[in-house]
Amino acid sequence: MSALSLPWTAEHARRRAERRLRDHVWPEALHSAIERLEHGGHRVLLVGGSVRDVLLGRPADRRWDLAADLPPAAVRERFERTEGIGERHGTVLVLWEGLEIECTTFRREGEYADARRPDQVWFTEDPLEDLARRDLTVNALAFDIGRGELLDPWDGARDLARRTLRAVGEPLDRFREDALRPLRVARFAAVLEMDVEPATRAALGGVRDRAAHLAVERVRDELQKMLGAPKPSVGLEVLREAGLLELWLPELAACRGVPQNRFHAFDVYFHSLYSCDAARPDKADVRWAALLHDIGKPDTRAERAGEGTFHGHEQLGARLADALLQRLRFPSAMRERIVHLVREHMFDYRPEWSDAAVRRFVSRVGVDSVADLFDLRMADALGNGTRGPDTQRLAALARRVDRVLESSTALRVRDLRVSGEDVMRELGVPAGPDVGRVLAGLLEEVIEDPALNTPERLGSRLRVLADERRRP
Ligand code: ATP
Ligand code: MG
């Protein structure tokens, strides 16, 4: 579409969007849920991301957002399966024929003094009042499915067509009410690939002090969504330019301006962002690892013959990443996977490695992590802006790793053809760390020589060990 054919007047844009929404095929279950809510003459509107994403041609979110002139208790009464996910603020989650529907009472709200939740909400009959308290014009659209009518009091349809994120009303006032909103703006800029309108952008940093007190879970969830964007760098840059990045990711912000060496076109910060962009968006662990893989660099940098070196940055980076992810209250399993990737990302490879060396590598890194580690390393290579020879070497190692994984050699203790019980029986030792150490020793031998992995040969290794232990 050429720029000239863009709908320039807001009313033109609204009508076009309305037609599009009328033509859209909504899930049958959504219709039936709305009918239930409307029963008795109530007003029910589709709002938020559900309207926005259809107009952007994006696949519908798992969750549907509805707004209605019904209080939470009345919503609950109409469905068998509901969860109160913010009932004090009017929101009930309805589970209905495979859909998840967030139904919120039309409301006006006061300030979010604790930067977490509005202190006070007032329910209202007026959907326009409800739309006025939303964060961005593109999120302040409401569609009445039954009447085929689009409410767009803030010209959100025009902003959507222009791909512009604009605060509803006075940006700084809106951000003061809820300091999460600047972070949502940055997230939407990345996820929806939209620009931030200048006055909105200028106000983002104005609530820094309040933003520092946000509930960490809300921040984490936004950052998580941001890292699923086509290019997370877009959102991270919005945050940095607003002076907000250092609030939540100071370790990353500290990488700005840290020069590298001739293998890199960018400083450590931009290299981290572009590596993250280059990682597969469906692999959250790899995206996070790519973003954090070099955060140990600022504190390990040394100059040697005019070049930056960063000895041990992967170990320091792993520690920093661990602390960062704990601070953001990531689930511990995910945190551990990310930290592991950061710690291992510097693995070396030479074509002359023996097969046993490749097996040792896979075993150390872990069978379950090796694919992610390759993805990370590829993203790292793509993010340096110079396209070094690393990708070819990496592909060669990947082929060899595949062969190791396909051949059924033991790479984990559980692949050994002897068990902990065998060790206890043969050596006469009780369950405990000794058993683990013996098994790990056997695994090392099997990785050197896979032919050892038979019950007979490992059994005889155990008997030799038992003899050695009995000798004075
Ligand atoms: P997504 O569901 O894709 O994360 P969304 O825009 O639907 O995006 P929700 O958190 O589901 O976001 O909220 C639904 C709607 O509620 C938003 O579109 C917006 O209109 C409003 N909203 C949500 N959070 C806020 C907020 N912090 N301030 C103002 N309005 C908000
Ligand atoms: Mg939503």
Coordinates of C-alpha atoms and ligand atoms in Angstrom, one line a residue:
M1 CA 0.0 0.0 0.0
S2 CA 1.5 3.4 -0.9
A3 CA 1.6 6.1 1.8
L4 CA -1.0 8.1 -0.2
S5 CA -3.7 5.4 0.2
L6 CA -3.4 5.4 3.9
P7 CA -6.6 6.5 5.6
W8 CA -5.6 9.9 6.8
T9 CA -8.8 11.0 8.5
A10 CA -9.7 9.3 11.7
E11 CA -13.3 8.7 10.7
H12 CA -12.2 7.1 7.5
A13 CA -9.8 4.8 9.4
R14 CA -12.5 4.0 11.9
R15 CA -15.0 2.9 9.2
R16 CA -12.4 0.8 7.4
A17 CA -11.5 -0.9 10.7
E18 CA -15.2 -1.4 11.5
R19 CA -15.8 -3.1 8.1
R20 CA -12.9 -5.4 8.7
L21 CA -14.1 -6.4 12.1
R22 CA -17.6 -7.0 10.7
D23 CA -16.2 -9.4 8.1
H24 CA -14.0 -11.2 10.6
V25 CA -15.0 -14.7 11.5
W26 CA -15.0 -14.9 15.3
P27 CA -15.0 -18.2 17.1
E28 CA -18.5 -19.6 17.7
A29 CA -17.7 -20.0 21.4
L30 CA -17.0 -16.2 21.7
H31 CA -20.4 -15.4 20.2
S32 CA -22.1 -17.8 22.7
A33 CA -20.2 -16.4 25.7
I34 CA -21.1 -12.8 24.7
E35 CA -24.8 -13.9 24.3
R36 CA -24.8 -15.2 27.8
L37 CA -23.3 -12.0 29.2
E38 CA -25.8 -9.9 27.2
H39 CA -28.8 -11.8 28.5
G40 CA -31.2 -9.3 30.1
G41 CA -30.1 -6.4 28.0
H42 CA -26.4 -5.9 29.1
R43 CA -23.7 -4.2 27.0
V44 CA -20.7 -6.4 26.1
L45 CA -17.8 -5.2 24.0
L46 CA -14.7 -6.8 22.6
V47 CA -11.7 -4.7 23.7
G48 CA -7.9 -4.4 24.1
G49 CA -5.6 -6.8 22.3
S50 CA -8.5 -8.8 20.8
V51 CA -9.6 -5.9 18.6
R52 CA -6.1 -4.5 18.0
D53 CA -4.6 -7.8 16.9
V54 CA -7.4 -8.7 14.5
L55 CA -7.0 -5.3 12.8
L56 CA -3.2 -5.9 12.6
G57 CA -3.9 -9.3 11.0
R58 CA -2.0 -10.9 13.9
P59 CA -3.0 -14.4 15.1
A60 CA -5.6 -14.0 17.9
D61 CA -4.1 -14.1 21.4
R62 CA -5.0 -17.1 23.5
R63 CA -7.0 -14.8 25.7
W64 CA -10.0 -12.7 24.7
D65 CA -10.6 -9.4 26.4
L66 CA -14.2 -8.4 27.0
A67 CA -15.6 -5.4 28.8
A68 CA -19.2 -5.4 30.1
D69 CA -21.6 -3.4 32.3
L70 CA -21.8 -6.3 34.7
P71 CA -20.2 -6.5 38.1
P72 CA -17.8 -9.5 38.6
A73 CA -20.3 -11.4 40.7
A74 CA -22.9 -11.3 37.9
V75 CA -20.3 -12.5 35.4
R76 CA -19.4 -15.4 37.6
E77 CA -23.1 -16.4 38.0
R78 CA -23.4 -16.8 34.3
F79 CA -20.6 -19.4 33.8
E80 CA -19.7 -22.6 35.5
R81 CA -16.0 -22.2 35.3
T82 CA -14.5 -18.9 36.3
E83 CA -11.4 -17.6 38.2
G84 CA -11.2 -14.3 40.0
I85 CA -7.9 -12.9 38.6
G86 CA -8.4 -9.3 39.8
E87 CA -11.9 -9.3 41.0
R88 CA -11.5 -6.2 43.2
H89 CA -10.7 -4.4 39.9
G90 CA -13.5 -6.0 38.0
T91 CA -11.8 -8.8 36.1
V92 CA -13.0 -12.4 36.0
L93 CA -11.4 -15.1 33.9
V94 CA -14.1 -17.1 32.2
L95 CA -13.2 -20.6 30.9
W96 CA -15.7 -21.4 28.2
E97 CA -15.7 -24.0 25.5
G98 CA -11.9 -24.0 25.1
L99 CA -11.6 -20.2 25.2
E100 CA -10.1 -18.1 28.0
I101 CA -12.0 -14.9 28.3
E102 CA -11.0 -12.0 30.5
C103 CA -14.2 -10.1 31.3
T104 CA -13.8 -6.7 33.0
T105 CA -16.5 -4.5 34.3
F106 CA -16.6 -1.0 32.6
R107 CA -14.6 1.1 35.0
R108 CA -12.8 4.3 35.8
E109 CA -9.9 4.2 38.1
G110 CA -7.7 6.3 40.3
E111 CA -4.0 6.4 40.8
Y112 CA -1.8 3.4 41.2
A113 CA -0.1 4.7 44.3
D114 CA 1.8 1.5 45.0
A115 CA 2.7 1.2 41.3
R116 CA 1.1 -2.1 41.3
R117 CA -2.7 -1.9 41.1
P118 CA -5.1 1.0 41.0
D119 CA -6.0 2.1 44.6
Q120 CA -9.6 2.6 43.7
V121 CA -11.8 1.7 40.9
W122 CA -15.2 2.9 40.2
F123 CA -17.5 0.9 38.0
T124 CA -19.4 2.8 35.3
E125 CA -22.2 2.2 32.9
D126 CA -20.4 4.2 30.2
P127 CA -18.1 2.4 27.8
L128 CA -16.5 5.7 26.7
E129 CA -15.3 6.3 30.3
D130 CA -13.9 2.8 30.3
L131 CA -11.9 3.4 27.1
A132 CA -10.6 6.7 28.4
R133 CA -8.6 5.0 31.2
R134 CA -6.8 2.6 28.8
D135 CA -3.1 3.1 28.1
L136 CA -2.7 3.6 24.3
T137 CA -5.1 4.7 21.6
V138 CA -4.6 1.4 19.7
N139 CA -5.7 -0.4 22.9
A140 CA -8.7 1.9 23.4
L141 CA -10.9 0.4 20.6
A142 CA -14.1 -1.4 21.5
F143 CA -16.1 -3.5 19.1
D144 CA -19.8 -4.5 19.6
I145 CA -20.0 -7.8 17.7
G146 CA -23.8 -7.9 17.7
R147 CA -24.3 -4.4 16.3
G148 CA -21.2 -4.5 14.2
E149 CA -20.2 -1.1 15.7
L150 CA -16.7 0.1 16.4
L151 CA -16.2 2.6 19.2
D152 CA -13.0 4.6 18.6
P153 CA -13.1 7.8 20.7
W154 CA -9.3 8.2 20.7
D155 CA -8.6 7.7 17.0
G156 CA -6.9 4.3 17.6
A157 CA -7.9 3.0 14.2
R158 CA -5.9 5.8 12.5
D159 CA -2.9 5.2 14.8
L160 CA -3.1 1.5 14.0
A161 CA -3.1 2.2 10.3
R162 CA -0.1 4.5 10.7
R163 CA 1.5 2.0 13.1
T164 CA 1.9 4.5 15.8
L165 CA 1.7 4.0 19.6
R166 CA 0.2 7.1 21.3
A167 CA -0.9 7.5 24.9
V168 CA -4.6 8.1 25.5
G169 CA -4.7 11.8 26.5
E170 CA -1.8 13.4 28.3
P171 CA 1.1 10.9 28.2
L172 CA 2.8 11.9 31.5
D173 CA -0.5 11.8 33.4
R174 CA -1.2 8.3 32.0
F175 CA 2.3 7.1 32.9
R176 CA 2.0 8.5 36.4
E177 CA -1.2 6.6 37.0
D178 CA 0.6 3.4 36.2
A179 CA 4.3 3.3 35.8
L180 CA 4.1 -0.1 34.0
R181 CA 2.8 1.7 31.0
P182 CA 6.2 2.9 29.6
L183 CA 7.3 -0.7 29.7
R184 CA 4.2 -1.8 27.9
V185 CA 4.9 0.9 25.3
A186 CA 8.4 -0.5 24.8
R187 CA 7.0 -4.1 24.6
F188 CA 4.3 -3.1 22.1
A189 CA 6.9 -1.2 19.9
A190 CA 8.9 -4.5 19.6
V191 CA 6.1 -7.0 19.5
L192 CA 3.8 -5.1 17.1
E193 CA 6.7 -3.4 15.2
M194 CA 5.2 0.0 15.7
D195 CA 6.7 3.5 16.3
V196 CA 6.2 5.5 19.4
E197 CA 4.7 8.9 18.8
P198 CA 7.2 11.7 19.8
A199 CA 5.2 13.2 22.7
T200 CA 4.5 9.8 24.1
R201 CA 8.2 8.8 23.7
A202 CA 9.3 12.0 25.5
A203 CA 7.2 11.2 28.5
L204 CA 8.4 7.6 29.0
G205 CA 11.3 8.5 31.3
G206 CA 9.2 10.9 33.3
V207 CA 8.1 8.2 35.8
R208 CA 11.4 6.6 36.5
D209 CA 11.1 6.9 40.2
R210 CA 7.7 5.3 40.3
A211 CA 8.8 2.6 37.8
A212 CA 11.5 1.6 40.3
H213 CA 8.8 0.4 42.6
L214 CA 6.8 -1.7 40.2
A215 CA 6.0 -5.2 41.3
V216 CA 8.8 -7.3 39.8
E217 CA 6.5 -9.9 38.4
R218 CA 4.7 -7.3 36.2
V219 CA 8.1 -6.2 34.9
R220 CA 9.3 -9.7 34.2
D221 CA 6.1 -10.6 32.3
E222 CA 6.5 -7.6 30.1
L223 CA 10.2 -8.3 29.4
Q224 CA 9.3 -11.9 28.6
K225 CA 6.8 -10.8 26.1
M226 CA 9.3 -8.3 24.6
L227 CA 11.8 -11.1 24.1
G228 CA 9.3 -13.0 22.0
A229 CA 9.1 -10.1 19.5
P230 CA 10.6 -10.2 16.0
K231 CA 13.3 -7.8 17.2
P232 CA 13.5 -7.3 21.0
S233 CA 16.2 -4.7 20.3
V234 CA 13.5 -2.3 19.3
G235 CA 11.9 -2.4 22.8
L236 CA 15.2 -2.5 24.7
E237 CA 16.3 0.6 22.8
V238 CA 13.0 2.4 23.7
L239 CA 13.8 1.6 27.3
R240 CA 17.4 2.7 27.2
E241 CA 16.6 6.0 25.5
A242 CA 14.1 6.7 28.2
G243 CA 16.6 5.9 30.9
L244 CA 14.6 2.9 32.1
L245 CA 16.8 0.0 31.0
E246 CA 19.2 0.5 33.9
L247 CA 16.3 0.1 36.3
W248 CA 15.7 -3.5 35.4
L249 CA 18.7 -4.6 33.4
P250 CA 21.6 -2.6 34.7
E251 CA 24.1 -5.3 33.8
L252 CA 23.1 -4.9 30.2
A253 CA 23.0 -1.1 30.3
A254 CA 26.6 -1.2 31.6
C255 CA 27.6 -2.9 28.3
R256 CA 26.9 0.3 26.4
G257 CA 30.1 1.9 25.1
V258 CA 32.3 -1.0 26.1
P259 CA 34.5 -1.5 23.0
Q260 CA 35.4 -5.0 21.8
N261 CA 38.0 -6.0 19.2
R262 CA 38.4 -6.4 15.5
F263 CA 36.0 -9.4 15.4
H264 CA 33.1 -7.2 16.3
A265 CA 31.5 -4.2 14.6
F266 CA 29.5 -3.2 17.7
D267 CA 30.1 -2.4 21.4
V268 CA 29.1 -5.1 23.9
Y269 CA 25.6 -3.6 24.3
F270 CA 24.6 -3.5 20.7
H271 CA 26.2 -6.9 20.1
S272 CA 24.0 -8.3 22.9
L273 CA 20.9 -6.8 21.4
Y274 CA 21.6 -8.0 17.9
S275 CA 22.5 -11.5 19.1
C276 CA 19.2 -11.6 20.9
D277 CA 17.4 -10.5 17.7
A278 CA 19.2 -13.2 15.7
A279 CA 18.2 -16.0 18.1
R280 CA 15.1 -18.0 17.4
P281 CA 12.0 -16.1 18.8
D282 CA 10.3 -19.4 19.9
K283 CA 13.2 -20.3 22.1
A284 CA 12.9 -18.0 25.1
D285 CA 15.9 -19.6 26.9
V286 CA 18.2 -18.9 23.9
R287 CA 16.8 -15.4 23.5
W288 CA 17.6 -14.6 27.1
A289 CA 21.0 -16.3 27.0
A290 CA 21.9 -14.3 23.8
L291 CA 20.9 -11.1 25.5
L292 CA 22.9 -11.8 28.6
H293 CA 25.8 -13.9 27.3
D294 CA 28.4 -11.1 27.4
I295 CA 27.3 -9.2 30.5
G296 CA 30.5 -10.3 32.2
K297 CA 32.5 -8.4 29.6
P298 CA 32.6 -4.9 31.1
D299 CA 34.3 -6.1 34.3
T300 CA 36.7 -8.5 32.7
R301 CA 38.0 -6.2 29.9
A302 CA 41.7 -5.8 29.5
E303 CA 43.7 -4.3 26.6
R304 CA 46.3 -6.4 25.0
A305 CA 48.2 -4.9 22.0
G306 CA 45.3 -2.5 21.5
E307 CA 42.6 -5.2 21.4
G308 CA 40.0 -5.9 24.0
T309 CA 40.2 -9.3 25.8
F310 CA 37.7 -10.6 28.2
H311 CA 39.1 -13.6 30.0
G312 CA 36.6 -15.4 32.2
H313 CA 33.7 -13.3 31.1
E314 CA 31.5 -16.3 30.6
Q315 CA 32.0 -17.4 34.3
L316 CA 31.4 -13.9 35.6
G317 CA 28.5 -13.5 33.1
A318 CA 26.9 -16.7 34.4
R319 CA 27.0 -15.4 38.0
L320 CA 25.6 -12.0 37.0
A321 CA 22.9 -13.6 34.9
D322 CA 22.0 -15.8 37.8
A323 CA 21.6 -12.9 40.1
L324 CA 19.7 -10.9 37.5
L325 CA 17.2 -13.7 36.8
Q326 CA 16.7 -14.3 40.5
R327 CA 16.0 -10.6 41.0
L328 CA 13.4 -10.8 38.3
R329 CA 11.9 -14.0 39.9
F330 CA 12.3 -16.2 36.9
P331 CA 11.2 -19.8 37.5
S332 CA 14.3 -21.6 38.8
A333 CA 14.4 -24.2 36.0
M334 CA 14.4 -21.6 33.3
R335 CA 17.0 -19.5 35.2
E336 CA 19.3 -22.5 35.5
R337 CA 19.0 -23.3 31.8
I338 CA 19.9 -19.8 30.8
V339 CA 22.8 -19.5 33.2
H340 CA 24.2 -22.8 31.9
L341 CA 24.1 -21.5 28.3
V342 CA 25.8 -18.3 29.3
R343 CA 28.5 -20.3 31.1
E344 CA 29.2 -22.6 28.2
H345 CA 28.9 -20.2 25.3
M346 CA 32.6 -19.8 24.8
F347 CA 33.3 -23.5 23.8
D348 CA 36.2 -23.9 21.5
Y349 CA 36.3 -26.3 18.6
R350 CA 39.0 -27.5 16.3
P351 CA 38.5 -29.7 13.2
E352 CA 41.2 -32.0 14.6
W353 CA 39.1 -32.9 17.7
S354 CA 38.9 -36.7 18.1
D355 CA 35.5 -38.4 18.2
A356 CA 36.1 -38.9 21.9
A357 CA 36.7 -35.1 22.3
V358 CA 33.3 -34.4 20.6
R359 CA 31.6 -36.9 23.0
R360 CA 33.3 -35.3 26.0
F361 CA 32.0 -31.9 24.8
V362 CA 28.4 -33.2 24.4
S363 CA 28.6 -34.9 27.7
R364 CA 29.8 -31.8 29.5
V365 CA 27.4 -29.5 27.9
G366 CA 24.5 -32.0 28.3
V367 CA 22.5 -33.8 25.7
D368 CA 19.5 -31.6 26.4
S369 CA 21.3 -28.3 26.1
V370 CA 23.6 -28.9 23.1
A371 CA 21.0 -27.8 20.4
D372 CA 20.3 -24.6 22.4
L373 CA 23.9 -23.9 22.8
F374 CA 24.5 -24.1 19.1
D375 CA 21.6 -21.8 18.5
L376 CA 23.1 -19.4 21.0
R377 CA 26.5 -19.5 19.3
M378 CA 25.0 -19.0 15.9
A379 CA 23.0 -16.0 17.2
D380 CA 26.3 -14.7 18.8
A381 CA 28.1 -15.0 15.4
L382 CA 25.2 -13.3 13.5
G383 CA 25.2 -10.5 16.1
N384 CA 28.8 -9.4 15.7
G385 CA 28.2 -7.7 12.4
T386 CA 31.3 -8.9 10.7
R387 CA 30.4 -12.5 9.8
G388 CA 33.5 -14.3 10.9
P389 CA 34.4 -17.9 10.0
D390 CA 32.7 -19.1 13.1
T391 CA 29.5 -20.2 11.4
Q392 CA 31.2 -22.7 9.1
R393 CA 33.2 -24.2 12.0
L394 CA 30.0 -24.3 14.0
A395 CA 28.2 -26.1 11.3
A396 CA 31.0 -28.7 11.0
L397 CA 30.8 -29.3 14.8
A398 CA 27.0 -29.5 14.7
R399 CA 27.2 -32.3 12.1
R400 CA 29.7 -34.2 14.3
V401 CA 27.5 -33.7 17.3
D402 CA 24.5 -35.0 15.4
R403 CA 26.4 -38.2 14.5
V404 CA 27.3 -38.7 18.2
L405 CA 23.7 -38.2 19.2
E406 CA 22.4 -40.6 16.5
S407 CA 24.9 -43.4 17.4
S408 CA 23.6 -44.8 20.7
T409 CA 26.7 -44.3 22.7
A410 CA 26.3 -43.4 26.4
L411 CA 26.7 -39.7 27.1
R412 CA 24.8 -39.6 30.4
V413 CA 25.1 -41.8 33.6
R414 CA 21.6 -43.1 32.9
D415 CA 22.8 -44.5 29.6
L416 CA 25.3 -46.7 31.3
R417 CA 24.7 -50.4 31.2
V418 CA 25.3 -50.7 35.0
S419 CA 23.2 -49.1 37.7
G420 CA 23.8 -47.6 41.1
E421 CA 22.5 -50.8 42.6
D422 CA 25.2 -52.7 40.7
V423 CA 27.8 -50.4 42.1
M424 CA 26.6 -50.8 45.7
R425 CA 26.4 -54.5 45.4
E426 CA 29.8 -55.0 43.8
L427 CA 31.7 -52.5 45.9
G428 CA 29.7 -53.1 49.1
V429 CA 29.1 -49.4 49.6
P430 CA 25.8 -47.8 50.8
A431 CA 23.9 -45.3 48.6
G432 CA 25.6 -41.9 48.6
P433 CA 28.0 -39.7 46.8
D434 CA 30.5 -42.5 46.4
V435 CA 28.1 -44.3 44.1
G436 CA 27.7 -41.2 41.9
R437 CA 31.5 -40.7 41.7
V438 CA 32.0 -44.3 40.6
L439 CA 29.3 -44.0 37.9
A440 CA 30.8 -40.7 36.7
G441 CA 34.2 -42.4 36.5
L442 CA 32.7 -45.3 34.4
L443 CA 31.0 -42.8 32.2
E444 CA 34.3 -41.0 31.5
E445 CA 35.8 -44.4 30.4
V446 CA 32.8 -45.2 28.2
I447 CA 33.0 -41.8 26.5
E448 CA 36.6 -42.6 25.7
D449 CA 35.7 -46.0 24.5
P450 CA 32.0 -46.7 23.8
A451 CA 32.7 -50.4 23.3
L452 CA 33.1 -50.6 27.1
N453 CA 29.4 -50.0 27.6
T454 CA 28.2 -53.6 28.1
P455 CA 27.0 -55.1 31.4
E456 CA 29.9 -57.7 31.2
R457 CA 32.7 -55.2 30.6
L458 CA 31.4 -52.6 33.1
G459 CA 30.8 -55.4 35.6
S460 CA 34.4 -56.6 35.3
R461 CA 35.6 -52.9 35.7
L462 CA 33.5 -52.8 39.0
R463 CA 35.1 -56.1 40.2
V464 CA 38.6 -54.7 39.5
L465 CA 37.7 -51.5 41.5
A466 CA 36.3 -53.7 44.3
D467 CA 39.6 -55.6 44.5
E468 CA 41.6 -52.4 44.5
R469 CA 39.5 -51.1 47.4
R470 CA 40.0 -54.3 49.4
R471 CA 43.7 -54.1 49.1
P472 CA 45.3 -52.4 52.2
Ligands
ATP1 P1 -1.7 -8.7 25.3 O1 -2.9 -9.4 25.8 O2 -1.3 -9.0 23.9 O3 -0.6 -8.6 26.2 P2 -3.4 -6.4 25.6 O4 -3.3 -5.0 25.1 O5 -4.6 -7.2 25.3 O6 -2.1 -7.1 25.1 P3 -4.0 -6.9 28.4 O7 -3.0 -6.8 29.5 O8 -4.7 -8.1 28.0 O9 -3.1 -6.3 27.2 O10 -5.1 -5.8 28.6 C1 -6.2 -5.6 27.9 C2 -6.5 -4.1 27.7 O11 -6.6 -3.5 28.9 C3 -5.4 -3.4 27.0 O12 -5.4 -3.4 25.6 C4 -5.6 -2.0 27.5 O13 -6.7 -1.4 26.8 C5 -6.0 -2.2 28.9 N1 -4.9 -2.2 29.8 C6 -4.2 -3.3 30.3 N2 -3.2 -2.9 31.1 C7 -3.3 -1.6 31.2 C8 -2.6 -0.6 31.9 N3 -1.6 -0.9 32.7 N4 -3.0 0.7 31.8 C9 -4.0 1.0 31.0 N5 -4.7 0.2 30.3 C10 -4.4 -1.1 30.4
MG2 MG -5.1 -9.2 26.1

